Coordinates of C-alpha atoms in Angstrom, one line a residue:
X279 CA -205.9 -74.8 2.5
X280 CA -204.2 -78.3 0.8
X281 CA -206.2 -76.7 -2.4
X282 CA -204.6 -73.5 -2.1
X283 CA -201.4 -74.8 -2.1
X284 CA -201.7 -77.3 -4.5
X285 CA -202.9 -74.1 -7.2
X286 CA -200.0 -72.4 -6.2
X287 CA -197.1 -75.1 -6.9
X288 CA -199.6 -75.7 -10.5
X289 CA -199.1 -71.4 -10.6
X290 CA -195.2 -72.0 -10.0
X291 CA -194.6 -74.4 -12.6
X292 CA -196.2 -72.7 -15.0
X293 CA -194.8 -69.1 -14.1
X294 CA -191.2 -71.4 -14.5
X295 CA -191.6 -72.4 -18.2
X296 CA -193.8 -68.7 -19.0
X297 CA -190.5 -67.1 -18.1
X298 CA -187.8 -69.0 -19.5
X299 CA -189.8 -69.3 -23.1
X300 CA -190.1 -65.8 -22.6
X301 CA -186.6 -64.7 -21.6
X302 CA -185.2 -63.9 -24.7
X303 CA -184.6 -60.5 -24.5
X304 CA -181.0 -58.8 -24.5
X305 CA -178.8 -59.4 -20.6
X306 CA -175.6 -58.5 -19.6
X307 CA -172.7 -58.8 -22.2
X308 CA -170.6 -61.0 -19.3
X309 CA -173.0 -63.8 -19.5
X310 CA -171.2 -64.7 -22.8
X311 CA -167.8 -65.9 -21.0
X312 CA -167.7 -69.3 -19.8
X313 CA -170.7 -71.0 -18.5
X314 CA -173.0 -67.8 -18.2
X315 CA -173.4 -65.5 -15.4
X316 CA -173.8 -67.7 -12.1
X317 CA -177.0 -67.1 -10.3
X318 CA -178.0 -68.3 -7.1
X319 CA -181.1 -67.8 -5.2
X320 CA -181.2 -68.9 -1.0
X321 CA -184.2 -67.1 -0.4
X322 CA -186.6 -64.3 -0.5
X323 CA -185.6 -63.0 2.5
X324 CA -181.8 -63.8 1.7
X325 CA -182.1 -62.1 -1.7
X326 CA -183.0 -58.9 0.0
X327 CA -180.2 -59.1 2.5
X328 CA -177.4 -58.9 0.5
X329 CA -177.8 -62.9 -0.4
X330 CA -176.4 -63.9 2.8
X331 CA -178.4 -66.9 4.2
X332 CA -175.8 -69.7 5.3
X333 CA -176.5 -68.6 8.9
X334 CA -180.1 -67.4 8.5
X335 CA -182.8 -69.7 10.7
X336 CA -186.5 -69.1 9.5
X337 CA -189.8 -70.7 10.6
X338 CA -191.5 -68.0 7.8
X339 CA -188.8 -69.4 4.8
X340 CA -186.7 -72.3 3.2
X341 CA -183.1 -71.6 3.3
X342 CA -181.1 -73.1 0.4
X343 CA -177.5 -71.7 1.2
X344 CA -177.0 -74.1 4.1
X345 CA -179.0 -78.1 4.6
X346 CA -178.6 -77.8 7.7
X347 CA -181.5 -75.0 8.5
X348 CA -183.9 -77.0 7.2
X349 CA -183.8 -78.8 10.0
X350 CA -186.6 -75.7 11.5
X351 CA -189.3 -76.4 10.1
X352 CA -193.2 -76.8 11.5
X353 CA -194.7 -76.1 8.2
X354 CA -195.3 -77.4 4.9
X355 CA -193.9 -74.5 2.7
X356 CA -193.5 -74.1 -1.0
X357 CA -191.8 -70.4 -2.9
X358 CA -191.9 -69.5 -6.3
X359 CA -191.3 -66.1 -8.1
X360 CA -190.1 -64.4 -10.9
X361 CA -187.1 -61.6 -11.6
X362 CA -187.1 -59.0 -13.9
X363 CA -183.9 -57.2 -14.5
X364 CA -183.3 -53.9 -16.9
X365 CA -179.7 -52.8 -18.0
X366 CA -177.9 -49.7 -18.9
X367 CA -174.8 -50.3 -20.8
X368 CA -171.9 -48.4 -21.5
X369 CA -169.0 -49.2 -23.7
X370 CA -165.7 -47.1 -23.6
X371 CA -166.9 -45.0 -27.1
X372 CA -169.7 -43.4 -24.9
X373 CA -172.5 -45.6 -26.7
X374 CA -175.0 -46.6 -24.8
X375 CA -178.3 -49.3 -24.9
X376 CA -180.9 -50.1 -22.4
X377 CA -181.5 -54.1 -21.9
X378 CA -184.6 -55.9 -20.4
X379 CA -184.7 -59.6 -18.8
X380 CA -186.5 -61.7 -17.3
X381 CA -186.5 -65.0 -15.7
X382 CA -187.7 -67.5 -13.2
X383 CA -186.3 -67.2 -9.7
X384 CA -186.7 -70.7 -7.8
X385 CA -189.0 -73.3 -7.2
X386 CA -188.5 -74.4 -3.2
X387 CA -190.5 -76.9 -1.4
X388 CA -190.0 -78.0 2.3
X389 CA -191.9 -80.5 4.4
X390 CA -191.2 -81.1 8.2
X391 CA -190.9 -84.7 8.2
X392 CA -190.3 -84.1 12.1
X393 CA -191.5 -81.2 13.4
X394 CA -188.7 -78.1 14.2
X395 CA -185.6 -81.7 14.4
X396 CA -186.0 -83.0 10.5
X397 CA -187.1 -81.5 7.4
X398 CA -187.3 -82.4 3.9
X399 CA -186.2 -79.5 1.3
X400 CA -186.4 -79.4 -2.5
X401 CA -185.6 -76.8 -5.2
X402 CA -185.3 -76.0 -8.9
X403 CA -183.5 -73.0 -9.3
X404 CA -180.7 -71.6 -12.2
X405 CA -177.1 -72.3 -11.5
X406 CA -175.4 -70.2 -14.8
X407 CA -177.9 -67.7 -17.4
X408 CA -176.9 -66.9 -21.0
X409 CA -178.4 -63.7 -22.9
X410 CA -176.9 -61.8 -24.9
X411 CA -176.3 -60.4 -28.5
X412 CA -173.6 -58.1 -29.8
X413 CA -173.0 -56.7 -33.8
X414 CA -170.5 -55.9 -35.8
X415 CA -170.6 -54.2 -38.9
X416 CA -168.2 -54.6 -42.5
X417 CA -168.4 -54.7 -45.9
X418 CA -167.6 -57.4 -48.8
X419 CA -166.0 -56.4 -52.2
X420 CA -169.0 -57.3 -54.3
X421 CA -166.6 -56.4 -57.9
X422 CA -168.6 -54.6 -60.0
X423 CA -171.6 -53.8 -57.4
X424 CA -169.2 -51.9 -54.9
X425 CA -168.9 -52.6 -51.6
X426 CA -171.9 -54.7 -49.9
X427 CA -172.7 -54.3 -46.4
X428 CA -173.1 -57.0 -44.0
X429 CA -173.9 -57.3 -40.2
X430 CA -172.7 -60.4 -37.7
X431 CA -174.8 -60.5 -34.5
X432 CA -173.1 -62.6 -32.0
X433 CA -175.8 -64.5 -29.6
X434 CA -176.0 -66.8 -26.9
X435 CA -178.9 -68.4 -24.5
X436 CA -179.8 -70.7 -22.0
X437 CA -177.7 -71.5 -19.3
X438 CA -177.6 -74.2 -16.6
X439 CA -180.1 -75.3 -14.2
X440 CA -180.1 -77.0 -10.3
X441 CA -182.3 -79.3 -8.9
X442 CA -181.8 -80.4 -5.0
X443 CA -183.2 -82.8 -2.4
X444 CA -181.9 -83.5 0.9
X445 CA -182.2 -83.1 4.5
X446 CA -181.6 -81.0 7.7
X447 CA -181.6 -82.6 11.2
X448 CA -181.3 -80.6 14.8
X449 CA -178.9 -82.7 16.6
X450 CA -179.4 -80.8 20.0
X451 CA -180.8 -77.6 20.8
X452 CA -177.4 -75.4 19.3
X453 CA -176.5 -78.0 16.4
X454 CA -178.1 -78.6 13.4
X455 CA -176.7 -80.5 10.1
X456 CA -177.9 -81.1 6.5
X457 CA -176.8 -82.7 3.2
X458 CA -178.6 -82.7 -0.5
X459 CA -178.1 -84.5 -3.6
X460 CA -177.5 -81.7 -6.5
X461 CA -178.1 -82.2 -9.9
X462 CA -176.7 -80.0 -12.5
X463 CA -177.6 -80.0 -16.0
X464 CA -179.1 -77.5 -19.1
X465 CA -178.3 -76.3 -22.5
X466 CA -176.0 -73.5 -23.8
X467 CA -176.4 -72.0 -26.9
X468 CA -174.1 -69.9 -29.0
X469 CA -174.8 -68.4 -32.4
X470 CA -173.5 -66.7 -35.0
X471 CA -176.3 -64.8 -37.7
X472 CA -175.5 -62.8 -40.5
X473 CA -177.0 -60.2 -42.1
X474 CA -177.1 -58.2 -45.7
X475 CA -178.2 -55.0 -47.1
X476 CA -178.7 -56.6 -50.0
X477 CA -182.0 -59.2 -50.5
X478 CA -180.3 -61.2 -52.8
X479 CA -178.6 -62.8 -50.3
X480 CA -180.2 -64.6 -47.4
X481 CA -179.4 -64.5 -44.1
X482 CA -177.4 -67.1 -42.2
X483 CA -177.5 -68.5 -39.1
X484 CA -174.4 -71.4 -37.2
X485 CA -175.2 -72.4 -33.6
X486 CA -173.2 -74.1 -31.2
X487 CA -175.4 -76.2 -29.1
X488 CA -173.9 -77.6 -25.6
X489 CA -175.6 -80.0 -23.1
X490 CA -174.0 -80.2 -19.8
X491 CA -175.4 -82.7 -16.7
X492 CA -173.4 -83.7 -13.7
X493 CA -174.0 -84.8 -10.2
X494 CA -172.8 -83.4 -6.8
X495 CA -173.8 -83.3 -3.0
X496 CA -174.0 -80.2 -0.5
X497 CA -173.2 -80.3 3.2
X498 CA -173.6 -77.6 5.7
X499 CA -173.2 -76.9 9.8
X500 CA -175.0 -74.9 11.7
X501 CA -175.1 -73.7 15.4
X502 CA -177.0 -71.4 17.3
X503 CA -177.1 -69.7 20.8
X504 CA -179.8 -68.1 22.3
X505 CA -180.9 -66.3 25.1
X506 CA -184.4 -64.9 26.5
X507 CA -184.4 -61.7 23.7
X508 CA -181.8 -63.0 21.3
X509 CA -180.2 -65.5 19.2
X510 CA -176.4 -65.8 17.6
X511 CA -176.1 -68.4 14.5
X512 CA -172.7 -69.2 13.1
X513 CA -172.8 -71.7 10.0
X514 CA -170.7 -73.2 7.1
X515 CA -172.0 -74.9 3.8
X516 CA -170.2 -75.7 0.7
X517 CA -170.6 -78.0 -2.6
X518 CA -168.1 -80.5 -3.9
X519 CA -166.7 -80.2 -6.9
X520 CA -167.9 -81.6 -10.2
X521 CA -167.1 -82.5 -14.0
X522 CA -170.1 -81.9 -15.9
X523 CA -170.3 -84.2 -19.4
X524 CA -171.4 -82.7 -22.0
X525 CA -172.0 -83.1 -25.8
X526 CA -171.6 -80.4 -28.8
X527 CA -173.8 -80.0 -32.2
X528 CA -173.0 -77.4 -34.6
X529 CA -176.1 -76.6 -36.8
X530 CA -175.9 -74.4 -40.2
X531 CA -178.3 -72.9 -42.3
X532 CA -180.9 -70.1 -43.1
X533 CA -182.5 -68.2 -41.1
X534 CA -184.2 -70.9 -38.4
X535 CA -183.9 -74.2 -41.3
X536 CA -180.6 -75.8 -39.5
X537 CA -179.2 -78.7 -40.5
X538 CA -176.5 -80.8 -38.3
X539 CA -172.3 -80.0 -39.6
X540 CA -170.2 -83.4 -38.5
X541 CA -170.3 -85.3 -35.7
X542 CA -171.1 -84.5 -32.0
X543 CA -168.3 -83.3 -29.8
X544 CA -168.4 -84.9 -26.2
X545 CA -165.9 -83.4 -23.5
X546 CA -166.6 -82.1 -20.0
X547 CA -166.4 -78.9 -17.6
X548 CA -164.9 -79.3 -14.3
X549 CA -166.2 -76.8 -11.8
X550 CA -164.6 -76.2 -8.5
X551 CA -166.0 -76.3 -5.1
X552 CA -167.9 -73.5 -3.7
X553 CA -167.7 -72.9 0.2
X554 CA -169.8 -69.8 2.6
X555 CA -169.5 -69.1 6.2
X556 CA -172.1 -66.9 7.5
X557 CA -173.2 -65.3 10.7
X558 CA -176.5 -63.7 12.0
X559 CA -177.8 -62.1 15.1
X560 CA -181.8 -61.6 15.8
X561 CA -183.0 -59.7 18.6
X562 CA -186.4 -59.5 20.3
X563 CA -187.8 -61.0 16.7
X564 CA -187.4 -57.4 15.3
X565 CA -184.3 -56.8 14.6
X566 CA -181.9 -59.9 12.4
X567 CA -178.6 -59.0 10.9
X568 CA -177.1 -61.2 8.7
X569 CA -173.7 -61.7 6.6
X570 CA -171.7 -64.2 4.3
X571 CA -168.8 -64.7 2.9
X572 CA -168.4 -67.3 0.1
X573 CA -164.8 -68.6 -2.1
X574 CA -165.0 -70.6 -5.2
X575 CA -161.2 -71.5 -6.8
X576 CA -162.5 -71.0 -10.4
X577 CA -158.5 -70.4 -11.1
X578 CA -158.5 -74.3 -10.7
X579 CA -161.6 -75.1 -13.4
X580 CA -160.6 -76.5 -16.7
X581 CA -162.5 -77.5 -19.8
X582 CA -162.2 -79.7 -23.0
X583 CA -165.1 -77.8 -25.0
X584 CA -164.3 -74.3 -25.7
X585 CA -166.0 -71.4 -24.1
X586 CA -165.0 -67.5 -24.4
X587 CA -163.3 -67.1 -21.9
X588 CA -162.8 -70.3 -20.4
X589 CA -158.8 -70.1 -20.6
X590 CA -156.6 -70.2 -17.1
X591 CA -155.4 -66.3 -17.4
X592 CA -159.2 -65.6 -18.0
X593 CA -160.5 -67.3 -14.7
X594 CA -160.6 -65.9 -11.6
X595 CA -161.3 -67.3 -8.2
X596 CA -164.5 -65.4 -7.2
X597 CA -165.0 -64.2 -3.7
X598 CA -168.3 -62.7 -2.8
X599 CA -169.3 -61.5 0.6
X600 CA -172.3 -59.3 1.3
X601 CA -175.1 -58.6 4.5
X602 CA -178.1 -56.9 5.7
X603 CA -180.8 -55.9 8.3
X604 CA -184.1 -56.8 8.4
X605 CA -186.7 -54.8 10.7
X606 CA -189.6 -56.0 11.7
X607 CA -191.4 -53.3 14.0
X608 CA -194.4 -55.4 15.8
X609 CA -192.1 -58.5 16.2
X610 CA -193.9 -61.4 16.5
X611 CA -197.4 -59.8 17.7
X612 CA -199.9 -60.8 14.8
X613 CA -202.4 -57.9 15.9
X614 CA -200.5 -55.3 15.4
X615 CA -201.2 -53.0 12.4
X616 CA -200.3 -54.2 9.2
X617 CA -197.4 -52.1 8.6
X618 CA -195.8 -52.8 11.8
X619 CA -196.3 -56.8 10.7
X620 CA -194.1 -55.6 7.1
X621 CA -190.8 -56.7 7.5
X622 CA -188.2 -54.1 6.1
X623 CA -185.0 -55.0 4.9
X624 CA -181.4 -53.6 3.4
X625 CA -179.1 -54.8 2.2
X626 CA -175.6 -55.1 0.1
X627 CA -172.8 -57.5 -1.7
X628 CA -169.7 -57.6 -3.7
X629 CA -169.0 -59.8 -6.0
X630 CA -166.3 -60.5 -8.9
X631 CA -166.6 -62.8 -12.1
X632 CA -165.0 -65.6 -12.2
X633 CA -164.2 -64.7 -15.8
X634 CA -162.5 -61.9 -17.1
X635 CA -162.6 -61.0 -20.7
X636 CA -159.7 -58.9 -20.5
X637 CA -156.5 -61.1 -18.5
X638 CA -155.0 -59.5 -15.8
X639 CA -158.1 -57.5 -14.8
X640 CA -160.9 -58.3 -12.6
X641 CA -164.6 -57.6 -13.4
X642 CA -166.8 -56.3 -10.2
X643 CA -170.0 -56.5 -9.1
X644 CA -171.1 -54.3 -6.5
X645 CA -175.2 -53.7 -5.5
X646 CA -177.6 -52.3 -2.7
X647 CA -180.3 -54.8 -1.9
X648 CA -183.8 -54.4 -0.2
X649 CA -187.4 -55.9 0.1
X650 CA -190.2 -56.1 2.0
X651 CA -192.1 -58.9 3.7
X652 CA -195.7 -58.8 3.2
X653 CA -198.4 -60.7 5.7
X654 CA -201.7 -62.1 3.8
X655 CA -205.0 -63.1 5.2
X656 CA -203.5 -66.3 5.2
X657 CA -201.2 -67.5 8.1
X658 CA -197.9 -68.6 7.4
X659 CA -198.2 -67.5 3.9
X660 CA -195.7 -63.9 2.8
X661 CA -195.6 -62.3 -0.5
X662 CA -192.1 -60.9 -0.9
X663 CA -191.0 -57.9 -3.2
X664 CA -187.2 -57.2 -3.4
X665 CA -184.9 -55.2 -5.1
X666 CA -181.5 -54.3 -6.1
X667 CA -179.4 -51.6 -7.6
X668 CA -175.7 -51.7 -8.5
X669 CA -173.2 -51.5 -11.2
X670 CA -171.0 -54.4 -13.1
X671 CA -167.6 -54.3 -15.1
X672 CA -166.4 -51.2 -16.2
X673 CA -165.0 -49.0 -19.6
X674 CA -161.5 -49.8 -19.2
X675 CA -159.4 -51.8 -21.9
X676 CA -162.5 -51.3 -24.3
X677 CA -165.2 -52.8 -21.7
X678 CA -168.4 -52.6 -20.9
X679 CA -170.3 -51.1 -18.0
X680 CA -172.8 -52.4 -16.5
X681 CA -176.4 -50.4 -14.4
X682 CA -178.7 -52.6 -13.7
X683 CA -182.4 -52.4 -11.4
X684 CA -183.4 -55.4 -10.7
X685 CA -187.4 -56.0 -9.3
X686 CA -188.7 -59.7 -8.2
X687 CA -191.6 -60.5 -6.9
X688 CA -192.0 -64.4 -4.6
X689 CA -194.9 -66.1 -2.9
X690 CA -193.8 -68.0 0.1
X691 CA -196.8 -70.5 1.1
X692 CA -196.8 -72.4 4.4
X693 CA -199.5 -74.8 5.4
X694 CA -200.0 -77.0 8.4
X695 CA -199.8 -80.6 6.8
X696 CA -200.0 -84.4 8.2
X697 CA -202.0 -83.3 11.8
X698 CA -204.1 -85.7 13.0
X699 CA -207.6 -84.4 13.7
X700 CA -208.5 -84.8 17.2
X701 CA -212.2 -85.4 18.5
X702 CA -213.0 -83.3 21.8

């Protein structure tokens, strides 16, 4: 079984750089303001749920919302998946285009370094994604030739990425705590490529590339109250703030020949704290409900490198709150059919952007989640698939809109590690 999970964290790291390579199709429009579109990813099971997790306790999952539920672990567990997302946009003229996306969920690893009092958790997982492109069209007064037609495709990629290690301790039988060490870095890129109808003239290409890196910590709380048939969890987590450094190149040439313009450009980003309180209920191990609320200030985040966007009546604080049920119709009785062993789940969430391309207005996400949990042959080890439908932004002051269906696919692994064989 060690094998088995040694392929699948070999599988999981090369799923991670298939899908970022590969990620290069057209996503949302939004993604181009500020730092990207912020993406977070708790869990699986979270995911389906409406993303709230900063409460959720799991002996089949690794929760990264909250440290402190780590602290619940009897086996040796590692996650990885991928998301694929497709988009319908809509600007305010009617026009419409149909985007595709894909990109690498999370990498999670957990270890019990005490059985169900201390674990060990680790992840790699995005924190901000860039992809987009948008044209314009106009025309240049080529004298005698007439008018030539040109084309200016605006694009952007990359994004920033997390990677976490801490711990989660059980201080008693209702208390549990947790803290990690968060490291914050990745590449932005902006570009500018122009076109012409003419092949006399070649096509150029200016990108502005950005590398951020910065350090922070995550704490969380977490108690719990049971009873014979149920159990109540109320929890907190949040981040501290931090000031990424980053430096700036600006590359010019044709097509992809680039050569360096000036000198690089250092400055920094300062990001605000994020905080989430959460609460779940599970009953009879069937039935869990789950919800979260979390604030991030982003009115408070400042800048010294220019992003679109980034300007204080562009910024928003974002406030995202969200839930859901999960049904599980065998409960914990592992000869029961197999689809009474399938754990069902729905789910929803709100969201806003903490940038607004238009100031004054506020840009909202709202989606339906869902999922299923599916056994395998192999115990402690669930193949997720989860969903979600919803809309983002809308038409008004010359806007887009936003329909997106998003489809991923995870594959939780837990092995029994570090027993001592006993001889009878």
């Amino acid at each position: 079984m060690r094998k088995y999970c040694s392929c699948a964290i070999l599988t999981a790291l090369i799923l991670a750089n298939n899908i970022q390579a590969q990620g290069q199709d057209d996503g949302s429009f939004y993604s181009r303001y500020g730092i990207g579109e912020l993406s977070s990813f708790a869990s699986s099971q979270s995911q389906s749920l409406g993303g709230a997790g900063t409460a959720l306790f799991s002996y089949d999952y690794m929760n990264f919302s909250n440290p402190a539920t780590w602290s619940r672990q009897t086996l040796v567990r590692v996650a990885a998946g991928a998301q694929f997302n497709r988009i319908h946009a809509q600007d305010a003229g009617g026009r419409n285009e149909r985007l595709i996306h894909g990109n690498f969920n999370a990498l999670q690893i957990g270890v019990p370094l005490l059985s169900t009092r201390l674990g060990l958790g680790a992840s790699y997982e995005p924190y901000s994604q860039i992809n987009y492109e948008v044209s314009s069209t106009g025309t240049l007064d080529a004298g005698v030739e007439g008018e030539l037609p040109y084309q200016i495709h605006h694009e952007g990629s990359g994004g920033l990425r997390q990677a976490r290690i801490g711990l989660g301790l059980r201080l008693s039988r209702w208390a549990s705590i947790g803290a990690s060490g968060d490291f914050i870095f990745g590449i932005i890129r902006e570009g500018r490529r122009t076109t012409f109808a003419s092949s006399d003239l070649l096509e150029t290409r200016l990108v502005r590339s950005t590398r951020l890196s910065g350090f922070t910590s995550s704490a969380g709380v977490a108690l719990s109250f049971s009873g014979e048939e149920y159990e109540i969890s109320v929890a907190a987590s949040g981040s501290l703030p931090v000031t990424l450094t980053g430096t700036r190149a600006l590359t010019l040439g044709e097509s992809l020949d680039l050569d360096t313009l000036g000198v690089t450009t250092r400055g920094n980003v300062k990001v605000p704290l994020r905080v989430r309180g959460g609460l779940s209920f599970r009953y009879q191990n069937r039935w869990l409900l789950s919800a979260e609320v979390r604030q991030e200030p982003w009115s408070s985040a400042s800048s010294t490198l220019p992003f679109a966007g980034f300007k204080p009546n562009n910024l928003r604080d974002r406030m995202r709150y969200g839930g859901g049920v999960e049904f599980i119709p065998a409960g914990a009785a592992l000869q029961a059919s197999y689809l009474r062993r399938v754990a069902y789940r729905i789910g929803f969430y709100r969201d806003n952007l903490y940038v607004s391309p238009a100031p004054g207005m506020d840009i909202a996400v709202n989606a339906i989640t869902g999922g299923f949990g599916l056994p395998t042959l192999f115990f402690g080890t669930k193949v997720d698939i989860t969903f979600e439908v919803g809309t983002r932004g809308s038409t008004d002051q010359n806007l887009i809109r936003d329909r997106f269906i998003g489809v991923s696919a995870t594959l939780n692994v837990g092995e029994r590690w570090f027993v001592k064989r006993r001889l009878g």
